[in-house]
Short mmCIF file of C-alpha atoms and ligand atoms in Angstrom, two decimals:
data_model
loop_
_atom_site.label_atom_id
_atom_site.label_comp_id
_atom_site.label_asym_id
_atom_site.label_seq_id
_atom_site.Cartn_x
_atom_site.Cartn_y
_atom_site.Cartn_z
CA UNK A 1 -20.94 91.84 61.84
CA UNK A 2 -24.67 90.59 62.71
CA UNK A 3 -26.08 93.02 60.61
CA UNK A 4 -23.60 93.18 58.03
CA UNK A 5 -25.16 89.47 57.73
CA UNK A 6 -28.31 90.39 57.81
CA UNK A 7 -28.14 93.02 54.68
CA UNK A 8 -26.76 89.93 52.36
CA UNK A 9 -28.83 87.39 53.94
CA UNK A 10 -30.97 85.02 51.31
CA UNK A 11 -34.09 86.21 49.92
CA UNK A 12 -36.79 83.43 48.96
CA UNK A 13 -36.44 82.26 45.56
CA UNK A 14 -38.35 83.09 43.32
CA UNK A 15 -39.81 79.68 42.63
CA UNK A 16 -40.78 78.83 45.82
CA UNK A 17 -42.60 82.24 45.89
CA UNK A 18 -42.67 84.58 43.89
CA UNK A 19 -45.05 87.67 45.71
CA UNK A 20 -42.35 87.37 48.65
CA UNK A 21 -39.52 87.01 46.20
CA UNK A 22 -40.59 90.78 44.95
CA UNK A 23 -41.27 92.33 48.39
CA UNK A 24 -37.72 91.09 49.56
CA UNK A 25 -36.06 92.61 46.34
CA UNK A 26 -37.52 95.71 46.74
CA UNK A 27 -36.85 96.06 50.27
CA UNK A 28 -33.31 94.60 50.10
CA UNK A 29 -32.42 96.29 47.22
CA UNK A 30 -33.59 99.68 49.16
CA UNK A 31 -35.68 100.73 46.39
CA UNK A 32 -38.25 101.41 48.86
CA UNK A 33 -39.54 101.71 52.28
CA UNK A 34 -43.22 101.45 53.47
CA UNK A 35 -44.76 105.04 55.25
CA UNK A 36 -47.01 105.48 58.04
CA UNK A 37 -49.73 106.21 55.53
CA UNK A 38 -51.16 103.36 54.23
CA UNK A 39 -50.46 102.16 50.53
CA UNK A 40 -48.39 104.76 50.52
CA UNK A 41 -44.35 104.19 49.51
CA UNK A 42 -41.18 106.24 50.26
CA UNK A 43 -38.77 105.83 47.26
CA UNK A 44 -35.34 105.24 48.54
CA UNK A 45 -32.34 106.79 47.02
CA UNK A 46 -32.38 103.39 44.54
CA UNK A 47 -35.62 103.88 43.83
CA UNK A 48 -35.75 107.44 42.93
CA UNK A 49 -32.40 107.43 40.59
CA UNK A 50 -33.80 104.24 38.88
CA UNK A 51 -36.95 106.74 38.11
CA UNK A 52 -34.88 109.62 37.79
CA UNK A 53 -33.10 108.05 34.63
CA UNK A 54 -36.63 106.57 32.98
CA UNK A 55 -37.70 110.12 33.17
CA UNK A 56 -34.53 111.77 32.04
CA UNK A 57 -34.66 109.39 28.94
CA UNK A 58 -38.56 109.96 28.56
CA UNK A 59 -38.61 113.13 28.53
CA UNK A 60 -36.11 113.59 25.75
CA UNK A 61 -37.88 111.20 23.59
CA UNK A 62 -40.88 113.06 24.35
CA UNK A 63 -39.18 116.24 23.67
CA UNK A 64 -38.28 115.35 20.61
CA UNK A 65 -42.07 115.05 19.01
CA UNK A 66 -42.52 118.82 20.37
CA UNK A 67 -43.87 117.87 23.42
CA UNK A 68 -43.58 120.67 26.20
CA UNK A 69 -43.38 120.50 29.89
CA UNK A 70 -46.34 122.14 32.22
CA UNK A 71 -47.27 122.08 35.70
CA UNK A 72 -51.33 121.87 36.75
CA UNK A 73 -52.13 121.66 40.22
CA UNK A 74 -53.33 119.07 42.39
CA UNK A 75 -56.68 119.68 43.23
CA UNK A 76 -59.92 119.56 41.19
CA UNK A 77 -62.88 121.30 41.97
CA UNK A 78 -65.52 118.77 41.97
CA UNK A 79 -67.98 120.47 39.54
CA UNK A 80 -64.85 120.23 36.67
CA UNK A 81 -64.80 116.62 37.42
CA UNK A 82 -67.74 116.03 36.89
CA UNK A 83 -68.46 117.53 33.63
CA UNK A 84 -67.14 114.43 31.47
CA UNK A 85 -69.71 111.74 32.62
CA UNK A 86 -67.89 108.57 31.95
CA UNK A 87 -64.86 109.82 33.43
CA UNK A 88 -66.38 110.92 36.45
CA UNK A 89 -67.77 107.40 36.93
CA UNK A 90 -64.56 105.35 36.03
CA UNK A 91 -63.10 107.59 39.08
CA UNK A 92 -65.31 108.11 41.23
CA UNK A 93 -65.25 104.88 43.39
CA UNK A 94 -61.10 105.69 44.24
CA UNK A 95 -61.00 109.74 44.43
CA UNK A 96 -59.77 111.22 47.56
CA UNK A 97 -61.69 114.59 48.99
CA UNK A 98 -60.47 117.72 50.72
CA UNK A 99 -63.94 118.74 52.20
CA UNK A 100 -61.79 121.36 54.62
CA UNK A 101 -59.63 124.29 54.55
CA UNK A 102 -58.17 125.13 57.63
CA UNK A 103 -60.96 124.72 60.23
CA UNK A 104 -63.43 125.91 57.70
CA UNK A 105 -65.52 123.52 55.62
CA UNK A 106 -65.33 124.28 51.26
CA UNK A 107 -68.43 125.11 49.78
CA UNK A 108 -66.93 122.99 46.85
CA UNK A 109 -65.13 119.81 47.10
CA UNK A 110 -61.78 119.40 45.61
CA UNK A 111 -60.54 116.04 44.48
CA UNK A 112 -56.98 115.06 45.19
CA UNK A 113 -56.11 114.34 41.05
CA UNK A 114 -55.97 110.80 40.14
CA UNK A 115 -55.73 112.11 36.62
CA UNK A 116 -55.33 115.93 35.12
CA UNK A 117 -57.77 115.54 31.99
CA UNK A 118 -60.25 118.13 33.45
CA UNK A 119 -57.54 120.18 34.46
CA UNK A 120 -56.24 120.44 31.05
CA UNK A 121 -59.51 120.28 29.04
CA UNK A 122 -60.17 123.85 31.06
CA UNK A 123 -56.90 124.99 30.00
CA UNK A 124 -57.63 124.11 26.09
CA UNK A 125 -61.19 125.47 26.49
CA UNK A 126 -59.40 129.22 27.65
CA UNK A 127 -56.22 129.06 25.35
CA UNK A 128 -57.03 127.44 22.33
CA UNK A 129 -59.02 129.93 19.91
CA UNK A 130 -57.96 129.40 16.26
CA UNK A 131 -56.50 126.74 14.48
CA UNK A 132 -52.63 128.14 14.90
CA UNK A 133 -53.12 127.44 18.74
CA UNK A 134 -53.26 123.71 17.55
CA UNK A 135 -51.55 121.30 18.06
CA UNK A 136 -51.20 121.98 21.94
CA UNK A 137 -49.01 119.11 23.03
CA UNK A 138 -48.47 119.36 26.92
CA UNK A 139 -47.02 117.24 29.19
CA UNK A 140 -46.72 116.94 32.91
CA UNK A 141 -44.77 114.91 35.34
CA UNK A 142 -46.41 114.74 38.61
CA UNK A 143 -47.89 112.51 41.44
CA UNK A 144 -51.43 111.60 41.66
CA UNK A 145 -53.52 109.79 44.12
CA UNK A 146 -56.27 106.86 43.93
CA UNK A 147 -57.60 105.32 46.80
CA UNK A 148 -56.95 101.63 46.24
CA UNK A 149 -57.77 98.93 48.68
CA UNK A 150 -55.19 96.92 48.10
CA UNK A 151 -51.61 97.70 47.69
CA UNK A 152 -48.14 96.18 46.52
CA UNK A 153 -44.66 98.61 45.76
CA UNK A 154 -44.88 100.33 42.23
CA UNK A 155 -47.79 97.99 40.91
CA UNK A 156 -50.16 99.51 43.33
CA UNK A 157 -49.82 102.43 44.91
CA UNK A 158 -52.08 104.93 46.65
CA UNK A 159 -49.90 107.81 45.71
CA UNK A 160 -47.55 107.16 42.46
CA UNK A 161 -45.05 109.04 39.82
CA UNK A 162 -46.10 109.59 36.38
CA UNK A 163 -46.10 111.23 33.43
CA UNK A 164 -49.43 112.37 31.79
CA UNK A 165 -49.42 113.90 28.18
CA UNK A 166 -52.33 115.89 27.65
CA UNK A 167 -52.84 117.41 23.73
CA UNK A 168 -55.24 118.53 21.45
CA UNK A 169 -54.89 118.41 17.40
CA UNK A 170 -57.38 120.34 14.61
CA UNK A 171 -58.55 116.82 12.99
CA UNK A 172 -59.24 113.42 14.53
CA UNK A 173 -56.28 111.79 11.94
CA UNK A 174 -53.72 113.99 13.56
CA UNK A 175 -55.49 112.83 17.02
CA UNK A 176 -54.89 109.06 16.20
CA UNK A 177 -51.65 109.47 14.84
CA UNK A 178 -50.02 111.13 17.96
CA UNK A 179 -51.58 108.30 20.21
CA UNK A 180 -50.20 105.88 18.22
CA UNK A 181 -47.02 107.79 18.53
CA UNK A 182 -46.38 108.27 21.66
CA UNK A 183 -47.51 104.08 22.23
CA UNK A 184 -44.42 103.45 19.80
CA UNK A 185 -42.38 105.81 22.02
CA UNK A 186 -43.32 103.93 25.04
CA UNK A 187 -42.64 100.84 23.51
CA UNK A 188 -39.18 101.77 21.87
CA UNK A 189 -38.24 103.00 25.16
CA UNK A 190 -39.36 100.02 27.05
CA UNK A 191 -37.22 97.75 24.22
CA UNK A 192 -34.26 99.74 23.98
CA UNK A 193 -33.43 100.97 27.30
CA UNK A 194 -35.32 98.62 29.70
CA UNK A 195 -34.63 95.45 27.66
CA UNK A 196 -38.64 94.58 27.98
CA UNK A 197 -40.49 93.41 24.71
CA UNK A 198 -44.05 94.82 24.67
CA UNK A 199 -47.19 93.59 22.91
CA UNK A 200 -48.98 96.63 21.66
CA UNK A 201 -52.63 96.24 20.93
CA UNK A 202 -55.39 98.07 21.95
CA UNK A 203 -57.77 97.73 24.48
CA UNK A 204 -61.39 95.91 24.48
CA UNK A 205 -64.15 98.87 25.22
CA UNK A 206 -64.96 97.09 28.98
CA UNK A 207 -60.90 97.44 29.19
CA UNK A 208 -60.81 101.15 27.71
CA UNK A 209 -60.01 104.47 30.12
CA UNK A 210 -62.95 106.48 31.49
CA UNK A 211 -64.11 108.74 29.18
CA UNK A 212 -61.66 107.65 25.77
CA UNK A 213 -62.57 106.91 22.56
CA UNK A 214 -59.76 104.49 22.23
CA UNK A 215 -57.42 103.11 24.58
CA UNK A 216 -53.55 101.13 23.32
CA UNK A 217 -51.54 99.68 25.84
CA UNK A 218 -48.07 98.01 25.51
CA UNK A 219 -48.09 94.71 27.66
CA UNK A 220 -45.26 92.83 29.11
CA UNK A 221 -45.07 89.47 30.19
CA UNK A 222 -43.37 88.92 33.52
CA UNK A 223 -41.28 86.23 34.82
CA UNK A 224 -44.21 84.51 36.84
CA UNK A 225 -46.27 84.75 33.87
CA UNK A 226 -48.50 87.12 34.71
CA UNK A 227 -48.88 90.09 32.09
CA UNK A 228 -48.56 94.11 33.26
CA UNK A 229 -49.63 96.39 31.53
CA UNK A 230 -46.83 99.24 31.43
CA UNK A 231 -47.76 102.20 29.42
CA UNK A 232 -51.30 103.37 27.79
CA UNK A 233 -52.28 106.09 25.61
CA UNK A 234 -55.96 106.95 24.74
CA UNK A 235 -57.64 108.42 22.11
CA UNK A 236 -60.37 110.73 23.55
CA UNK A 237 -61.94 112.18 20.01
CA UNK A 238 -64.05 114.94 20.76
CA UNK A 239 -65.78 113.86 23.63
CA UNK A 240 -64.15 115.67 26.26
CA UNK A 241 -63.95 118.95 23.89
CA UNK A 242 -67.66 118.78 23.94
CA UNK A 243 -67.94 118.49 27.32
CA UNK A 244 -65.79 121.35 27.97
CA UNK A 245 -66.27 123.39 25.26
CA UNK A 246 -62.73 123.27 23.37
CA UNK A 247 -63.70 125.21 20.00
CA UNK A 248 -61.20 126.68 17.77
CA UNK A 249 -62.11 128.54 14.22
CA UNK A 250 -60.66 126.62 11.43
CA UNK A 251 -59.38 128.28 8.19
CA UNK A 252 -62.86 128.95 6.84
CA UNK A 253 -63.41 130.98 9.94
CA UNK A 254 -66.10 127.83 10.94
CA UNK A 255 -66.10 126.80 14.61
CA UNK A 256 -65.07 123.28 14.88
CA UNK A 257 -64.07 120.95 17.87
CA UNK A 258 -60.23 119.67 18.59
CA UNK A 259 -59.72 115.98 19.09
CA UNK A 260 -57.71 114.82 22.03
CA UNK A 261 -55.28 112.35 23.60
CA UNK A 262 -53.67 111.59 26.67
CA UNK A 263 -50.97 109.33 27.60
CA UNK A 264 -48.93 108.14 30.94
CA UNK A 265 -46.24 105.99 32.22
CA UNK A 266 -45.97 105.75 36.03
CA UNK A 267 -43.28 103.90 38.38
CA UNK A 268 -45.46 100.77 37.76
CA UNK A 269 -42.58 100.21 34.73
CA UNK A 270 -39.89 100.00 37.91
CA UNK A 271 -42.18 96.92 38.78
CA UNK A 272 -41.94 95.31 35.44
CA UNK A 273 -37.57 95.78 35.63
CA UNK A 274 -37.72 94.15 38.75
CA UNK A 275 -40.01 91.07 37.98
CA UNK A 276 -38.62 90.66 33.84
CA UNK A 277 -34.83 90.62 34.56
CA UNK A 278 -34.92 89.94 38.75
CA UNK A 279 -33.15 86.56 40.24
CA UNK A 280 -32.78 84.73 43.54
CA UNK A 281 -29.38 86.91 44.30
CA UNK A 282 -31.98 90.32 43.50
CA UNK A 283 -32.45 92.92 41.32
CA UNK A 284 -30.82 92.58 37.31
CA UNK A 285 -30.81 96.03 36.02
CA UNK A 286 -30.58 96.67 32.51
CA UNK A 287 -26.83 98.37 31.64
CA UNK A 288 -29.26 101.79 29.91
CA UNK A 289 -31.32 102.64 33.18
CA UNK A 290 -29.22 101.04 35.95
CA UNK A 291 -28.45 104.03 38.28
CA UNK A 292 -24.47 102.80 39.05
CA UNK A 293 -23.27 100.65 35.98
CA UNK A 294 -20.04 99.45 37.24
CA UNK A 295 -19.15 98.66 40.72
CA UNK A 296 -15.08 98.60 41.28
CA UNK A 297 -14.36 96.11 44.21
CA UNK A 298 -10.83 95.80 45.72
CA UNK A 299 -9.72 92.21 46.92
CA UNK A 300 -7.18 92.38 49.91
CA UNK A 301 -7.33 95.94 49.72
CA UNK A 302 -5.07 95.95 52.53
CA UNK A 303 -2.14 94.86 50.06
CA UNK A 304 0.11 97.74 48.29
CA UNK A 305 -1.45 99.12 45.32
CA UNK A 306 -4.71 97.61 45.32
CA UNK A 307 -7.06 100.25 46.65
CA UNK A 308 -4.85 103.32 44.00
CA UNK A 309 -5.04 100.38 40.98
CA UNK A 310 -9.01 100.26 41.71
CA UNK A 311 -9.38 104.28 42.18
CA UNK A 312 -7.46 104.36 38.87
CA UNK A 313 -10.07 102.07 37.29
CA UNK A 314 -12.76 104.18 38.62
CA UNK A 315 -11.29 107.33 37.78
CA UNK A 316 -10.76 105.92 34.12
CA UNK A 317 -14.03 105.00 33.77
CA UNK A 318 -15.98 108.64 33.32
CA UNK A 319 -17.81 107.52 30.50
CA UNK A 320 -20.25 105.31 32.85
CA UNK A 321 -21.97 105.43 35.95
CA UNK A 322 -18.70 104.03 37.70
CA UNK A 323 -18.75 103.28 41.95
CA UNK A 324 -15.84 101.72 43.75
CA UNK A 325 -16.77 100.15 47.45
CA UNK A 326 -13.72 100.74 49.51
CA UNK A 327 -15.54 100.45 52.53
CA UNK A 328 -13.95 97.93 55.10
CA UNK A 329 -16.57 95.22 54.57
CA UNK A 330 -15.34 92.01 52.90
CA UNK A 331 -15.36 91.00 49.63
CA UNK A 332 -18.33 88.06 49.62
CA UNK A 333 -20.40 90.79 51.37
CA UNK A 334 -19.29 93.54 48.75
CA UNK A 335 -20.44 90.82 45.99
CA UNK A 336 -23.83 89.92 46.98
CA UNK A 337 -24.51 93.48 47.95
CA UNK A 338 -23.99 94.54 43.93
CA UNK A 339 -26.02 91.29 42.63
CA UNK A 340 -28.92 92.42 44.81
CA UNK A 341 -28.99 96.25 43.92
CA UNK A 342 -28.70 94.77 40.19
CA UNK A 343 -25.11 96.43 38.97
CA UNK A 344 -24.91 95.76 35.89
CA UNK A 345 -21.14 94.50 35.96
CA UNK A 346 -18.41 94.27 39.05
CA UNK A 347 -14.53 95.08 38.61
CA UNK A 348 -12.75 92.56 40.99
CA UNK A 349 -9.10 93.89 41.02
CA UNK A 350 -6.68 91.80 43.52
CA UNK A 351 -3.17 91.84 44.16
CA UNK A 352 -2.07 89.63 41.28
CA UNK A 353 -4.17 91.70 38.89
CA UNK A 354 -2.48 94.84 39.84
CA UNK A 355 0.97 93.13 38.99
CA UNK A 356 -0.46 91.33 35.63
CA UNK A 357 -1.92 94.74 34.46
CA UNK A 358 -5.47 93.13 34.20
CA UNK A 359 -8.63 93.13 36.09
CA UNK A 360 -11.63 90.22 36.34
CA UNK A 361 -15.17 91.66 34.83
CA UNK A 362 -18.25 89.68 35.99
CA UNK A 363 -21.58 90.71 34.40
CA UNK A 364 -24.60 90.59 36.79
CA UNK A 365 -26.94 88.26 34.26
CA UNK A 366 -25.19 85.70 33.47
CA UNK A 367 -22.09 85.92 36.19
CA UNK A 368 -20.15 85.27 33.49
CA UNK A 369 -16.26 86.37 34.25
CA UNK A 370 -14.09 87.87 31.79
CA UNK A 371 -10.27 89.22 32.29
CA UNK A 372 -9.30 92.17 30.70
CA UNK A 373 -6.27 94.03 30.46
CA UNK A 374 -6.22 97.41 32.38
CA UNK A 375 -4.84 99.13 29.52
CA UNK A 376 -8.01 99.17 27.31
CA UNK A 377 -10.49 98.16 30.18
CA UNK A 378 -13.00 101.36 29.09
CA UNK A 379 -13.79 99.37 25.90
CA UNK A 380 -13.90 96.01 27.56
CA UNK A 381 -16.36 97.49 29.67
CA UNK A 382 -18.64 99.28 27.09
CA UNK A 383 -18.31 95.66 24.86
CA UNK A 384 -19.76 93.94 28.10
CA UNK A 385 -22.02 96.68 29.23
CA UNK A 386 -23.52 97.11 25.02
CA UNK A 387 -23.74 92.85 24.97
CA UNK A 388 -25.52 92.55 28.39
CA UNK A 389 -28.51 95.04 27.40
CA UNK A 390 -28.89 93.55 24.27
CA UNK A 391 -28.91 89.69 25.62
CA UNK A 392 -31.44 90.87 28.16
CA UNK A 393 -33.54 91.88 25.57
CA UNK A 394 -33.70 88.68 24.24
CA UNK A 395 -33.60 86.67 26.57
CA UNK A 396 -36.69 88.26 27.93
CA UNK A 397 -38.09 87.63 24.78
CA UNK A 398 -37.60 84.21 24.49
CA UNK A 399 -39.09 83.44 28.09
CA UNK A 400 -41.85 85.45 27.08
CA UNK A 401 -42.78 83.44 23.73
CA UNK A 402 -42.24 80.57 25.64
CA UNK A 403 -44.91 81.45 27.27
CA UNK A 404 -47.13 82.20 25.16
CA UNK A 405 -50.06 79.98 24.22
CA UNK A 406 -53.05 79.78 21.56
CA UNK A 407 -56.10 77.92 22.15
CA UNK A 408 -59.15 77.45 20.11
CA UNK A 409 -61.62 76.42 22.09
CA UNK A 410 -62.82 76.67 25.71
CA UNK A 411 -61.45 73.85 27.15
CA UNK A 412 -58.06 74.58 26.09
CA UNK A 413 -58.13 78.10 26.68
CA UNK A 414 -59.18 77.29 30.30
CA UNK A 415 -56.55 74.62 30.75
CA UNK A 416 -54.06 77.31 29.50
CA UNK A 417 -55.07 80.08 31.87
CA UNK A 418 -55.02 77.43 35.24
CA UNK A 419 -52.25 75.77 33.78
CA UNK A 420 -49.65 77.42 32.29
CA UNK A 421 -49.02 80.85 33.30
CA UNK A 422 -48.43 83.36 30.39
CA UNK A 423 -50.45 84.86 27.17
CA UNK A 424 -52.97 82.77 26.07
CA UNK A 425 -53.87 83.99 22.19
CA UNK A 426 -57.40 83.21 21.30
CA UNK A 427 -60.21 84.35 18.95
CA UNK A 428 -62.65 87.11 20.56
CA UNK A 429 -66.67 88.01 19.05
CA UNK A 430 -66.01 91.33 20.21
CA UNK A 431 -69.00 90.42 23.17
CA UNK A 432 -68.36 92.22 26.23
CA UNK A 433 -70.15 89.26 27.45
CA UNK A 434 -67.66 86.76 26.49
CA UNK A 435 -64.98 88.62 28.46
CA UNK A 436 -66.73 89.53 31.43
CA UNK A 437 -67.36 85.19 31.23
CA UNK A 438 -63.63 84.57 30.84
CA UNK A 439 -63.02 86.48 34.14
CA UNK A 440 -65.30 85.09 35.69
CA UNK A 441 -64.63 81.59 34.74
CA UNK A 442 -60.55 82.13 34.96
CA UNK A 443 -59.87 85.57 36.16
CA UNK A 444 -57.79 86.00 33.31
CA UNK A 445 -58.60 89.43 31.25
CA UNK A 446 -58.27 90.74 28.08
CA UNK A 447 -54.84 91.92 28.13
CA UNK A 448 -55.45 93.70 24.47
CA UNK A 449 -56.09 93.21 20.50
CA UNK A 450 -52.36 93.42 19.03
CA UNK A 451 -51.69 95.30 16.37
CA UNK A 452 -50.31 91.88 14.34
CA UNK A 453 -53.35 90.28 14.37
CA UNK A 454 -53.21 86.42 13.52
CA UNK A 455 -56.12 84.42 12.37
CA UNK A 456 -56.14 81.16 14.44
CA UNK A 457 -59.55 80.16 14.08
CA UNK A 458 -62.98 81.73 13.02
CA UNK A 459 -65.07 81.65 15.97
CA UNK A 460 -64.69 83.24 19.35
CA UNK A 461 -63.07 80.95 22.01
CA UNK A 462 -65.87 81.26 24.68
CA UNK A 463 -68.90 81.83 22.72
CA UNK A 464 -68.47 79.96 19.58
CA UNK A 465 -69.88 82.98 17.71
CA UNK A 466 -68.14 84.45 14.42
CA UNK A 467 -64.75 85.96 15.70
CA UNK A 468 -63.67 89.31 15.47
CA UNK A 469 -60.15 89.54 16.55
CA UNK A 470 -57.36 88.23 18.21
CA UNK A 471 -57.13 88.80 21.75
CA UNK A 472 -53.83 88.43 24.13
CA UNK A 473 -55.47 86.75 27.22
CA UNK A 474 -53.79 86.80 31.09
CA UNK A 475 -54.05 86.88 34.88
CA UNK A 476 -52.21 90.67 35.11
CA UNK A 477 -50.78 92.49 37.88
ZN1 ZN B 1 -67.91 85.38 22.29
#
């Protein structure tokens, strides 16, 4: 009983603080459990399905653009690294080495991959020959490794999940158009099945990956105010072709080089679910990606009928991701234990439900309690499940342009950044001066240009020079 107690014990509220409010989620919710090697994470059983399902509905999407699946390996020889010299810089400071094999030192280094560009730019440069070996568009789910001082579960981790699309087009249009493609899959995916709004923008050059071109992010707001960014893809041009060599003959038999882009989503976007939709009871899963959508829980199970009448309900429900807890625990505990792993919806079915032919629905968001009749309880259940996801959505929409700010000079942009946490929209000169001031000043960064661009005053809210853009401002994660 002491430890059943334990498991449903408080966590701290999120108000009071909101860094320990997270670690106790994702311990409590047994998403995940720390390893003996530093900054390292084990992903629990709730942990993995939860990525399990934002890769199953990833990859689809990503199928359906004509991506394909490849695996590279996981070590790069140090001389490939190093052939792409802003890449090799960006890197450099959180690469891990294997200097030994065995008992017998390597007369090359191999890098542990924090990133498989080289990997496949040597691929391209030995496959790709004409222009009908183009487009290549690869992708490959994998882990990769970079050694970060400091750590925190799924922001941060030494060793994380990901996806990383790798391809390579005839023309620097059809180069552009797939990275802004693949951003708009990211973002769909991120509205439609994880309930989060995104900003998409793109990124400042002193923001920009190693070694791209172009860099667009999709940013989310979370509920401390502090932005994430959740998903980038990068134009690369044909600066890494050049470096490697990736040539193909085009149709006038003329050699020509292919334009690039790469683009990844990592288990960083579990941290974003947990800190958009999370409350002081735990975890809020979206109905779309939650791993168990529907938890049936028997009251005075002991009674006649009440444990079949909830098996039936389970056994009904196919068409979702149905549990049923008939373990001996009670039902308070059997409660809080679904609010913190963030089930969407509980079925409470009691003796005097079995003999009114109905059953109580409570959705996890709002706790909101419904009774249905058993008869047609699959639709009453797919009406809840369709109206939750879609009032998550907004709701995490409103909360995040609620807190959202504009300020037009520096005063008031500082005063926003200490004082209200959120975006903060202001006018940029496109100085990498001004921003590297900003962070300096506030520790707030440029979070990225969005694509709706709003004029809200000429000059640039540090400098007072002519303004360039609109920037979406922030202290991120
Ligand atoms: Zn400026």
């Amino acid at each position: 009983m002491a430890k059943e107690k334990k498991l449903v014990e408080a966590i701290t509220s999120m108000s009071e603080d909101f860094t320990q409010w997270y670690t106790d989620v994702v311990k409590k919710a047994e998403l995940i459990d720390y390893s003996s090697v530093r900054g390292c994470m084990i992903l629990r059983p709730n942990g993995y399905a939860l990525w399990e399902n934002i890769q199953k509905e990833l990859d689809r999407r990503f199928k359906e653009t004509g991506v394909e699946n490849v695996y590279m390996p996981m070590f790069i020889p140090e001389s490939l690294l190093q052939k792409e010299k802003d890449h090799v810089e960006g890197f450099a400071p959180e690469v891990a080495w294997v200097t030994h094999g065995g008992l017998e030192p390597l007369t090359e280094r191999l890098c542990v991959r924090p990133t498989s560009e080289t990997l496949f730019c040597d691929l391209y440069a030995k496959i790709i020959q004409s222009h009908r070996d183009l487009p290549k568009l690869y992708n490959q789910w994998c882990s990769v490794v970079r050694w970060e001082k400091t750590t925190r579960p799924f922001l941060r981790s030494m060793e994380f999940l990901w996806q990383e699309g790798h391809t390579a087009h005839a023309t620097a249009e059809e180069a552009e158009e797939r990275t802004i493609q693949m951003l708009n899959v990211y973002s769909d995916f991120c509205e439609q099945v994880l309930a989060i709004p995104m900003i998409k923008g793109r990124k400042t050059d002193k923001e920009k990956f190693a070694g791209a071109h172009s860099t667009y992010t999709i940013e989310a707001l979370m509920h401390d105010g502090k932005a994430l960014q959740s998903g980038t893809s990068h134009n690369f041009g044909d600066g890494f072709a050049k470096a490697f060599g990736i040539q193909y003959t085009n149709k006038d038999n003329k050699l020509e080089y292919v334009h690039q882009t790469s683009w990844g989503m990592s288990t960083r976007i579990i941290g974003a679910i947990i800190m958009v939709h999370g409350d002081d009871s735990g975890l809020v899963l979206p109905p779309r990606i939650a791993p168990t959508q529907v938890m049936v829980i028997p009251i005075a199970q002991h009674k006649e009928g009440v444990l079949e009448a909830a098996a039936e309900i389970k056994n009904k429900l196919t068409a979702f991701r149905t549990k049923l807890d008939d373990s001996d625990k009670n039902p308070g505990f059997k409660f809080a234990n679904q609010e913190m792993l963030g089930i969407p919806v509980r079925i409470e079915i009691g003796p005097k439900d079995v003999e009114a032919g109905q059953t109580v629905i409570v959705r996890r968001d709002t706790r909101e309690k419904e009774i249905v009749s058993l008869e047609n309880i699959e639709e009453s259940v797919e009406r809840i499940l369709n109206k939750m996801q879609s009032d998550m959505l907004e709701r995490a929409r409103a909360h995040r342009d609620a807190h959202t700010y504009q300020a037009v000079d520096y005063e008031e942009f500082k005063d926003a950044i200490a004082n209200k946490p959120g975006f903060v929209k202001a006018m940029w000169c496109g100085d990498e001066a001004c921003e590297n001031k900003i962070k300096e000043d506030t520790t707030a960064t440029s979070r990225c240009m969005p694509f709706e661009q709003e004029h809200i005053s000429d000059v640039c809210v540090c400098c007072g020079k002519p303004a360039k853009a609109l920037v979406y401002w922030g202290k991120a994660y």
